[in-house]
XYZ file of C-alpha atoms in Angstrom:
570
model
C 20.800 -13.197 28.813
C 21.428 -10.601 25.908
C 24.459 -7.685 26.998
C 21.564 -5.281 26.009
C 19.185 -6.388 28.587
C 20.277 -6.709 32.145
C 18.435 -8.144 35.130
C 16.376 -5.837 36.294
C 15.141 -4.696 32.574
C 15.985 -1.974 31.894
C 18.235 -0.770 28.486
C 21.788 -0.254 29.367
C 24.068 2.440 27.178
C 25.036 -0.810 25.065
C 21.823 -0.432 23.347
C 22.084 2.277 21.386
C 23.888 0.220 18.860
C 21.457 -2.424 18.755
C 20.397 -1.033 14.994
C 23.841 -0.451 14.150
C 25.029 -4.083 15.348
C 22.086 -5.481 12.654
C 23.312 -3.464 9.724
C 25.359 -6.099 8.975
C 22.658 -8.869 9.193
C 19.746 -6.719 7.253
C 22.129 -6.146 4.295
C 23.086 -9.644 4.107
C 19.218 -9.790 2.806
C 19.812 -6.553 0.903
C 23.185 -7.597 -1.210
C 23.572 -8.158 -4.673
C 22.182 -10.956 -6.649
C 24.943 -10.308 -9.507
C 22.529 -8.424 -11.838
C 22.673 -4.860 -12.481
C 20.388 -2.882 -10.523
C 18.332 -1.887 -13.532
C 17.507 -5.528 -14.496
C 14.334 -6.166 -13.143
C 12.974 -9.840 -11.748
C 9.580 -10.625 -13.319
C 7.725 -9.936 -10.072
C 9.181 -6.374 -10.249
C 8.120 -5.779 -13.626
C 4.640 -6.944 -12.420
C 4.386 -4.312 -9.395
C 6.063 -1.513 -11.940
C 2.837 -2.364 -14.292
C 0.779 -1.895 -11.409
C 2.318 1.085 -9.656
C 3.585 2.711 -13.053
C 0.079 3.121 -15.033
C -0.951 5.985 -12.562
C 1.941 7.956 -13.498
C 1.404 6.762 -17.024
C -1.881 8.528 -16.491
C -1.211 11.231 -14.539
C 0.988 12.550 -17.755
C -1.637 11.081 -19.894
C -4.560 13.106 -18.351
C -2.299 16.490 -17.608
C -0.715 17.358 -20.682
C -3.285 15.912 -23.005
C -5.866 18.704 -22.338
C -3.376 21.012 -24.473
C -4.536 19.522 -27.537
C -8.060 19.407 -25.877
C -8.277 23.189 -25.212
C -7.233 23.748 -28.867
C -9.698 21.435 -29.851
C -12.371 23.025 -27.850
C -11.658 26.466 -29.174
C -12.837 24.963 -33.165
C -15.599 23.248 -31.307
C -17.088 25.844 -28.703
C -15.602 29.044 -29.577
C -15.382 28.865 -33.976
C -11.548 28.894 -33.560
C -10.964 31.886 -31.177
C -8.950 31.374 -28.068
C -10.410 30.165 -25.392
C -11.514 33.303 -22.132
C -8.071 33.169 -20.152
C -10.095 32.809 -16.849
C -11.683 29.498 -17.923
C -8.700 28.092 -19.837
C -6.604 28.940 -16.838
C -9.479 27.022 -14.747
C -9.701 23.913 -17.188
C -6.187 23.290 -17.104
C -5.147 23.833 -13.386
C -8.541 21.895 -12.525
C -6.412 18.443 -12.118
C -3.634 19.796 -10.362
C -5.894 21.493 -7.806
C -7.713 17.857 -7.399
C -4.260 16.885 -6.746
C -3.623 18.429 -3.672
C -6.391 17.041 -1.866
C -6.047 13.562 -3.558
C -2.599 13.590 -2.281
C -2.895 14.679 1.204
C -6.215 12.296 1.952
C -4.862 9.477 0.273
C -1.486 9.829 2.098
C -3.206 10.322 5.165
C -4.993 7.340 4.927
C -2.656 4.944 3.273
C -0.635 5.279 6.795
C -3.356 5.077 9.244
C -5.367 2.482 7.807
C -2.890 0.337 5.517
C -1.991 0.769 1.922
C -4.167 -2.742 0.894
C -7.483 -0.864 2.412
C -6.944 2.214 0.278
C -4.574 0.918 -3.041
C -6.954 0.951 -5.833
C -9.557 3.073 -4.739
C -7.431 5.917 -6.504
C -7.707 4.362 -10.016
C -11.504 4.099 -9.831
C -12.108 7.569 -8.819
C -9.773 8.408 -12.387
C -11.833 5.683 -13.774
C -15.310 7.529 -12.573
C -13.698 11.300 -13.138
C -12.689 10.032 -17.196
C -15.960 8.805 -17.987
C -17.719 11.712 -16.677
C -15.431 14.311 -18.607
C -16.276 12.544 -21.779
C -19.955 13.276 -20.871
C -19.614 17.405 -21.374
C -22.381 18.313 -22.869
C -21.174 20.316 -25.700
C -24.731 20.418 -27.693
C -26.486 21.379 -24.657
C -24.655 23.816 -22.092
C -23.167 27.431 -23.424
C -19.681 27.293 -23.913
C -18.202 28.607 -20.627
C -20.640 26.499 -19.002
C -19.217 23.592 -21.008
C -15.793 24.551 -19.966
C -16.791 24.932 -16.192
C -18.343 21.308 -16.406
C -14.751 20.053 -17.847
C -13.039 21.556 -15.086
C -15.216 20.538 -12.242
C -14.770 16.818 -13.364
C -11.128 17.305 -13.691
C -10.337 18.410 -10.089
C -12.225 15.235 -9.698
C -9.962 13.376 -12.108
C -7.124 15.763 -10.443
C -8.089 13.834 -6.911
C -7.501 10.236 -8.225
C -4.085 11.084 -10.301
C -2.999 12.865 -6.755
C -3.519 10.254 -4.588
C -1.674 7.600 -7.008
C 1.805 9.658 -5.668
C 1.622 8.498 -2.221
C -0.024 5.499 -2.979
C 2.423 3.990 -5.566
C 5.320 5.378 -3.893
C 4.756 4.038 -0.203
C 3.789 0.104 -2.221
C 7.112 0.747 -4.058
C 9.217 1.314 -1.587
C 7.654 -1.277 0.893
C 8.631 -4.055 -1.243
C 11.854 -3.069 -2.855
C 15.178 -4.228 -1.894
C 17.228 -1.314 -0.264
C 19.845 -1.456 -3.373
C 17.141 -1.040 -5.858
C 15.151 0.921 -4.261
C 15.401 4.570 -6.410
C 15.597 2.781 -9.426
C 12.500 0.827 -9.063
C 10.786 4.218 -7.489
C 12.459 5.965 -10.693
C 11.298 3.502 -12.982
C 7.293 3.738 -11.653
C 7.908 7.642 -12.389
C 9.545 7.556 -15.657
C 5.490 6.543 -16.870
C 4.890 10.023 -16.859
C 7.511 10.607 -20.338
C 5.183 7.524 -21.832
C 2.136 8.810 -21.019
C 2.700 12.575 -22.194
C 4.476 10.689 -25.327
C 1.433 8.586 -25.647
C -0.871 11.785 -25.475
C 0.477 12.707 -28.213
C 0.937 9.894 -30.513
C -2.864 8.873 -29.555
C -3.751 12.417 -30.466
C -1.945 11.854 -34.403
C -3.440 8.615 -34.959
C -6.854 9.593 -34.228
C -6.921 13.164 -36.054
C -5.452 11.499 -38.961
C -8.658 8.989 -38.493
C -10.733 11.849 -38.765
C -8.733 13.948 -41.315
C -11.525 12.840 -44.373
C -14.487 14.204 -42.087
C -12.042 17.380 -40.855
C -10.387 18.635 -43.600
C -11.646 16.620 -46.958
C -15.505 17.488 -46.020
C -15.171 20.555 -43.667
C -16.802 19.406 -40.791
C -14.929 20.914 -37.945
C -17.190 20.251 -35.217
C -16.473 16.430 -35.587
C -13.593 17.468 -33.642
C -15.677 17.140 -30.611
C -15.421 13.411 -30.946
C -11.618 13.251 -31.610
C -11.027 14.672 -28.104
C -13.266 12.224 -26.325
C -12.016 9.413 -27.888
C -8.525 11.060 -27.256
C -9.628 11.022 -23.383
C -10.925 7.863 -23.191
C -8.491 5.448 -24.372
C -6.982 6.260 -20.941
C -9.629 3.878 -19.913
C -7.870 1.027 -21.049
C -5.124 1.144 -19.065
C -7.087 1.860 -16.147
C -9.534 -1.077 -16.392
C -6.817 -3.326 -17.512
C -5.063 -2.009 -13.925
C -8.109 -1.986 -11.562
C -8.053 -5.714 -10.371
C -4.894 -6.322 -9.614
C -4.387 -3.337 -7.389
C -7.412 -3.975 -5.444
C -5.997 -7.180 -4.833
C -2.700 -6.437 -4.354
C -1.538 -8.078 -0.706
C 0.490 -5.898 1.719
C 3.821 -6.091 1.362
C 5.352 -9.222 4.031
C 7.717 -6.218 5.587
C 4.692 -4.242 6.414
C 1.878 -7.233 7.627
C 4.961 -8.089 9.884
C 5.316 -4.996 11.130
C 1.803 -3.811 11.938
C 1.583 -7.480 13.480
C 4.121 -7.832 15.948
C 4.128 -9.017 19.411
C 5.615 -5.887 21.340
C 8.220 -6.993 23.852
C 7.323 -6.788 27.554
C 10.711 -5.331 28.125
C 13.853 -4.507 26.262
C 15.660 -7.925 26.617
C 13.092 -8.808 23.738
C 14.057 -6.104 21.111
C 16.378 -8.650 19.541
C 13.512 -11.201 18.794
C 11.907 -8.018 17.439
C 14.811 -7.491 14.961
C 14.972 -10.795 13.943
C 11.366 -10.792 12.991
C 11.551 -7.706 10.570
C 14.912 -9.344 9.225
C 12.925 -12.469 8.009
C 9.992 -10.353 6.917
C 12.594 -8.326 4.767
C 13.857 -11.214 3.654
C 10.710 -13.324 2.958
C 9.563 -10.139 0.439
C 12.957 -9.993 -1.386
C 12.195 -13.462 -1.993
C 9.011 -12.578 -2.997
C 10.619 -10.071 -5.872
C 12.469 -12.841 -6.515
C 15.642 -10.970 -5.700
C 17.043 -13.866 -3.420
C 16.541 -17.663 -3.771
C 16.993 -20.310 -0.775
C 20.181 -21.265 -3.346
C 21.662 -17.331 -2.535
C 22.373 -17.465 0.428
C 23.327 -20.723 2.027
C 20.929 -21.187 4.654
C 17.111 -20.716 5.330
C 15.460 -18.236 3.054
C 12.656 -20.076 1.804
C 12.495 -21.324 5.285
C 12.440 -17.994 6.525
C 9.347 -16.951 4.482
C 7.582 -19.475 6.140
C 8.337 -18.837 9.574
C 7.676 -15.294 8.274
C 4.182 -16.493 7.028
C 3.539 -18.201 10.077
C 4.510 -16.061 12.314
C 1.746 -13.295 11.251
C -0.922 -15.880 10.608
C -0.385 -16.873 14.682
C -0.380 -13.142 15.035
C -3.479 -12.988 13.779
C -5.851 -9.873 14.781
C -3.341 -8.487 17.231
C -3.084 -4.321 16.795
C -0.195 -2.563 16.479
C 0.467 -0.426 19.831
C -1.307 2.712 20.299
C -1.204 4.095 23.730
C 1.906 5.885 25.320
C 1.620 3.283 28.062
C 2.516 0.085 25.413
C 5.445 2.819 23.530
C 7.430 3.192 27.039
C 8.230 -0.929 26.673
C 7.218 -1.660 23.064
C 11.008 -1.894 20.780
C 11.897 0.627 18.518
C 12.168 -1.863 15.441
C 8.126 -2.736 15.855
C 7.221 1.162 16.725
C 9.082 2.662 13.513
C 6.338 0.345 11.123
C 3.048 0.930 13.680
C 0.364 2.974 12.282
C 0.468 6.355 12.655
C -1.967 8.756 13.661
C -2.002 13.063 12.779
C -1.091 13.845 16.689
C 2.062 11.099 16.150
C 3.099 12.554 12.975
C 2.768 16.418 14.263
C 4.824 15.239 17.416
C 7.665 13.501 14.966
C 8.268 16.259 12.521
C 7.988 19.074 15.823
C 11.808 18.675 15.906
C 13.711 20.435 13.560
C 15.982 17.590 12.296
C 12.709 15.752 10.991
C 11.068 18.995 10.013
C 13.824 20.341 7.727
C 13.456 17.052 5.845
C 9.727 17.497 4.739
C 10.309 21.314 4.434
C 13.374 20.366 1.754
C 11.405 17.658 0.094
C 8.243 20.339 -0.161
C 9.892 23.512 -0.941
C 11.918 21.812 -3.874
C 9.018 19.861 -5.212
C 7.141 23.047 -5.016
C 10.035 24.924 -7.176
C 10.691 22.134 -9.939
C 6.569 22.085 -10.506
C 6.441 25.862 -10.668
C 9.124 25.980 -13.715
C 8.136 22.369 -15.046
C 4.457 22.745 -15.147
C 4.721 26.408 -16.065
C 6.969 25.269 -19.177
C 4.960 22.019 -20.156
C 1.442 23.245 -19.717
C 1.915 26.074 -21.918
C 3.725 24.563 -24.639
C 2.040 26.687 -27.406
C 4.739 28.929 -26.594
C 7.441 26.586 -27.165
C 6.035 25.426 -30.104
C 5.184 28.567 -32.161
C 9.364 29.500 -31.384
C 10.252 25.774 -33.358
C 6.581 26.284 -36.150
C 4.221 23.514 -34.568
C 2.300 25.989 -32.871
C -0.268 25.609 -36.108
C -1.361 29.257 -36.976
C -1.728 28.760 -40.176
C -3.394 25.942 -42.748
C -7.129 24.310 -41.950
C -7.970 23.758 -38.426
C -7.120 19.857 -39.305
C -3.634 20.758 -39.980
C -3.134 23.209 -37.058
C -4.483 20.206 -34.779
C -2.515 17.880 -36.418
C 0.883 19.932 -36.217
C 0.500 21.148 -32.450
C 0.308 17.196 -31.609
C 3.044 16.534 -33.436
C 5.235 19.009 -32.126
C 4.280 18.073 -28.719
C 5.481 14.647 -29.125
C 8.819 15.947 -30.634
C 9.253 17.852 -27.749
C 8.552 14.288 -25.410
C 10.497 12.451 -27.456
C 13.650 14.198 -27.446
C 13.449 15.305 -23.819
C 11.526 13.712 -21.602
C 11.588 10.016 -22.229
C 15.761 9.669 -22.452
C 15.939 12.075 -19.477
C 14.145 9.902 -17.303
C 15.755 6.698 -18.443
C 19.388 8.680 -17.775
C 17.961 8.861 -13.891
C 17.017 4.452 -14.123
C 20.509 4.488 -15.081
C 22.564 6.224 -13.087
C 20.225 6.695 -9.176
C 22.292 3.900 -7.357
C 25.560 5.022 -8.348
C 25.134 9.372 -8.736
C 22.650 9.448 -5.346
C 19.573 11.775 -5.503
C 21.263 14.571 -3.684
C 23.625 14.578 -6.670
C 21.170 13.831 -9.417
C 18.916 16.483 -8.034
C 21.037 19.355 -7.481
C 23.021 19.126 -10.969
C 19.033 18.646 -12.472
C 18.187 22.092 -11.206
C 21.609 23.965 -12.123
C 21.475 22.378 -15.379
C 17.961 23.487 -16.076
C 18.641 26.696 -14.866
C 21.697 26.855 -17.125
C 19.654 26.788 -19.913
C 16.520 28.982 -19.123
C 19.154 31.458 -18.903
C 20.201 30.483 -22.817
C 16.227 30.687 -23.988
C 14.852 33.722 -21.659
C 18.300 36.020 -22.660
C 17.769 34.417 -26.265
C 14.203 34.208 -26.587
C 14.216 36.128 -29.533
C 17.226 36.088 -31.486
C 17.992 31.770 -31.076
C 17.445 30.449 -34.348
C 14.597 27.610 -34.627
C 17.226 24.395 -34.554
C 19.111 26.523 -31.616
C 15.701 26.387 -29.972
C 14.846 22.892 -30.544
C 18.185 21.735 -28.667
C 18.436 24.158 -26.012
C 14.752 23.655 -24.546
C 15.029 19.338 -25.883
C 18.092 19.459 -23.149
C 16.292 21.603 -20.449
C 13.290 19.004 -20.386
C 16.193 16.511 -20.428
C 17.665 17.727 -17.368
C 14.199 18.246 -15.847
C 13.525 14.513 -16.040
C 17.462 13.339 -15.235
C 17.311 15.840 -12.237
C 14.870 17.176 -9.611
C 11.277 15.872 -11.887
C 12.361 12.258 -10.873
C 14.069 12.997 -7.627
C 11.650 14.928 -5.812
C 9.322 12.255 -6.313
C 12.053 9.783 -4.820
C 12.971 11.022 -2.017
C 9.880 11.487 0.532
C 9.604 7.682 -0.213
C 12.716 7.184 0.879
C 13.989 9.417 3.342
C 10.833 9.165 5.589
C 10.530 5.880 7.871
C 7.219 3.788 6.986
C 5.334 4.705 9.684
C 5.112 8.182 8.029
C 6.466 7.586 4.294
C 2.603 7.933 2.482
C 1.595 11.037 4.625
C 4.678 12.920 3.960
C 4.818 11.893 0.590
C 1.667 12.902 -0.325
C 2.576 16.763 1.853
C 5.379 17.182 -0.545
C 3.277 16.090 -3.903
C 0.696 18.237 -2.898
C 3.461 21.282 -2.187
C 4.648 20.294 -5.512
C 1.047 20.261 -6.970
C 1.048 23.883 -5.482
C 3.495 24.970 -7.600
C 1.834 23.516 -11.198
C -1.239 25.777 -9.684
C 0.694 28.541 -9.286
C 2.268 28.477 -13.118
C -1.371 27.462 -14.690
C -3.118 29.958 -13.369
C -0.237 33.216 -13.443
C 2.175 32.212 -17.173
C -0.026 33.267 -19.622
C -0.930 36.878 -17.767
C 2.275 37.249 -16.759
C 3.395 36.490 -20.368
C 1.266 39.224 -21.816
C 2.338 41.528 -18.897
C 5.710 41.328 -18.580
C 6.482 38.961 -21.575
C 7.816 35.272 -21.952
C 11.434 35.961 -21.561
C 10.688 37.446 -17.989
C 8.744 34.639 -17.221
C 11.324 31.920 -18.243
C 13.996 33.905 -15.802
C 11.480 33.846 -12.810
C 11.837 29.495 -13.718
C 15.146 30.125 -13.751
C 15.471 31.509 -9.990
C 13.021 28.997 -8.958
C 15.642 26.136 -10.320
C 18.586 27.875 -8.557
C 16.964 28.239 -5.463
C 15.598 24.603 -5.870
C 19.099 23.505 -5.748
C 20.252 25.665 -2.707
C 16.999 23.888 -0.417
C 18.092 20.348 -1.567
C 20.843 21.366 0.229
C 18.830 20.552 3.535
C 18.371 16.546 2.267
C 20.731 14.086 2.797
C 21.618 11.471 0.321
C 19.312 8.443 0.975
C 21.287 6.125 -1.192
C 21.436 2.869 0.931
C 20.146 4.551 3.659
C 17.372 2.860 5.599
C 14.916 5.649 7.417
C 13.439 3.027 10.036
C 16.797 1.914 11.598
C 17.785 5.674 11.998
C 14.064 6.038 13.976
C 14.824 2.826 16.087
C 18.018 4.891 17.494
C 16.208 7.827 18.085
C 13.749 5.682 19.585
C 15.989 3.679 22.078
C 18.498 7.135 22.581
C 15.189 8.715 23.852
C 13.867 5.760 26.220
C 17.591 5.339 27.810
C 17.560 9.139 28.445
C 14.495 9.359 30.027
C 15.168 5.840 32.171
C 18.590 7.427 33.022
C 16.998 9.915 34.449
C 14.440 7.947 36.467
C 17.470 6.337 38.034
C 18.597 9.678 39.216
């Protein structure tokens, strides 16, 4: 009979190192193959194709409509600005579909499975392109035209939002605990492509048009350069669509969810066993371990894996408190979870300060990023690609091309310095020298703004959108998926994208009256104390680097049910 499981059933003190005495045995499954963590198998690079073209168009969508407002000001408005209410409206429409896209989808992707609910994301961005590219720019007034824009975006907004918990929770399901951030960090580092992208689509097809534009005059054909410009997001999409819809759920998570619970504690063992071989039956899967890797029964293992969940059949997951006083913690940390379970897990304070830190930092990087990035006419009229001068061809034409300098020399390297370096800095590291560092130099441009000469400029604001990207921008996205056990991962993912999401609102809606009010400079130092303080709550994370979030909940788990049986006993 097992030490941890006397006679008369009940859990002796010896358990409470049942998780601890398997550490050992789960990261036998989890140890190196002898390739760098960055090297990806071929069924990785599949899932990042899959997972990574939401975030391709998330970036894609979001910073694109900077060249589409400029466009629409030639088209609607004969080159005037666009009214500050409505251009505020049209470009914070996506991030305020974001919110809710991220807190249903999240909801949902825990209490009903991420297979029921993983691709119904993409078709709503699918639906929500197609109709944008429908405004009615012949027929509706202008501010009506802009209103229908919007109203489609928040639509569009509700797709790209729910792709964050989505993509995240399938990541990290199926990735092997060493390569965990840097897969999760490569599915993010889409967003420097698609904004890059944007931008390069944005060149190719102005210069398509330039004979029309600028050799004939005829400026309104500019209305058909932004909705090609907006729909060759389609093809990613489409190209996407299948294979997420028919994406299988991850072995660790079928197991899981499938699980006969254990009448008593002498069968948490078998339990533990059973998620070992589902762990290891997925890795094999990635095709990070072969039967020839470890010596013994792998393959075999995915079998018995296989097997064991097809004899499992149509068996639920436990839901009543009844089944969680006997059930083992190693099959309760994956079951389904429900609002009144999650309220009840993050009512203690050493769960709660987890979400507030991943929330309240997320909701400080997006105020400064988004802020920075969605108003980059600012930016570029300080290094002369904000085009206010030449034909309106040539002020499109410059704007985009300024806005892919900018993504070029920042974004993309700063996200690939994150792939790089996550396993072997930690994202408490990464995260907290991301903020100071961006902080550092918002201080350089806001005390600067005016008297930094336009090569000055260039480098101080290409290494703040570096440190951005190889700091908090990729982090904050990393860590709800990893320092929150399954059972919870999507839902609390999605609460700190949407906090996050809160902030982007925040900085479309109040930087360009806030500019004309109290000017840019005092802007960029209000970024600058969101970054500092961003670094002081990241303070409340710990460093999730190897750590695994569903072993720590089994302790709690058992700790809990030995207390309250002690106490029976009494």
């Amino acid at each position: 009979m097992p030490e941890n499981s006397p006679q008369d059933g009940r859990v002796t003190r010896t358990a409470t190192t049942e998780s601890a005495r398997h550490r050992s045995d789960l990261a036998e499954y989890e140890r190196s193959d002898g390739r760098p963590v960055f090297v990806l198998t071929r069924t990785e690079l599949k899932l990042l194709g899959i997972a990574g073209v939401g975030f391709f168009l998330d970036a894609y969508d979001l910073f694109v409509i900077n060249p589409v407002a400029t466009m629409l000001q030639y088209r609607l408005y004969g080159g005037n600005h666009l009214p500050p209410h409505l251009e505020g409206f049209v470009k914070a429409g996506a991030n305020i579909g974001s919110v809710i896209g991220q807190f249903a989808f999240g909801y949902a992707a825990d209490a009903l499975g991420r297979k029921a609910v993983y691709g119904k994301e993409l078709m709503l961005i699918i639906l929500a392109t197609i109709l944008t590219m429908t405004t009615p720019t012949g027929s509706l007034s202008p501010d009506h035209c802009l209103i229908y824009l919007a109203i489609f975006r928040i639509l569009l907004g509700i797709g790209v939002g729910g792709d964050y918990p989505m993509s995240a929770s399938i990541t990290s399901d199926r990735s092997n605990l060493r390569k965990r951030g840097t897969m999760l960090a490569y599915i993010f580092s889409n967003q420097g492509w698609g904004s890059f992208m944007g931008s390069l689509i944005t060149i190719i097809v102005l210069a398509c048009y330039k004979h029309v534009m600028d050799g004939k005059g005829e400026v309104h054909k500019v209305d058909g350069v932004w909705r090609i410009v907006v729909g060759v997001s389609l093809i990613p999409a489409f190209a996407t669509l299948y294979h997420r819809l028919t994406l299988p759920e991850s072995t660790r998570f079928i197991a899981s969810q499938k699980l006969k619970h254990a009448n008593n504690a002498a069968e948490e063992g078998d339990a533990i066993a059973a998620i070992k071989r589902a762990q290891a039956a997925e890795d094999i899967k990635m095709g990070n371990l072969t039967p020839s890797t470890n010596n013994s029964s792998e393959g075999s293992d995915k079998d018995k894996v296989e097997d064991e969940i097809d004899e499992l059949g149509s068996e639920q997951a436990f839901s009543t408190a009844e089944e969680e006083e006997v059930a083992p913690p190693e099959v309760l940390v994956k079951k389904k979870a429900h609002f009144k379970d999650f309220i009840k897990y993050f009512s203690e304070w050493r769960h709660a300060k987890l979400l507030i830190g991943t929330c309240v930092t997320w909701f400080l990087l997006d105020i400064a990023f988004y802020g920075i990035n969605l108003n980059q006419n600012v930016v570029l009229q300080q290094i002369g690609y904000d085009g206010s001068d030449g034909s309106p061809w040539n002020r499109l034409f410059k704007i985009s091309t300024g806005n892919m300098i900018i993504t070029a020399l920042g974004f993309v390297p700063g996200y690939y310095a994150s792939i790089l370096t996550i396993e072997k800095l930690g994202r408490k590291w990464i995260q907290i020298q991301g903020f100071l560092m961006s902080a550092l130099f918002l201080a350089i441009i806001a005390g600067l703004f005016n008297s930094l000469s336009k090569p000055a400029f260039i480098v101080n604001f290409a290494l703040l959108q570096f440190f951005f990207n190889f700091g908090a921008n990729t982090t904050t996205y990393c860590y709800p998926a990893e320092v929150f056990p399954t059972r919870y991962r999507a839902f609390a993912h999605g609460i700190s994208a949407a906090a996050g999401k809160a902030g982007a609102i925040v900085s479309a809606l109040a930087f360009n009256s806030l500019s004309k009010d109290i000017g840019t400079p005092a802007v960029l130092w209000i970024f600058f104390g969101c970054c500092v303080a961003g670094a002081g709550f990241t303070l409340l994370l710990p460093e999730v680097k190897g750590r695994d979030p569903d072993l720590i909940l089994a302790d709690e788990i058992r700790i809990k049910r030995e207390e309250r049986e002690r106490r029976e006993r009494l």
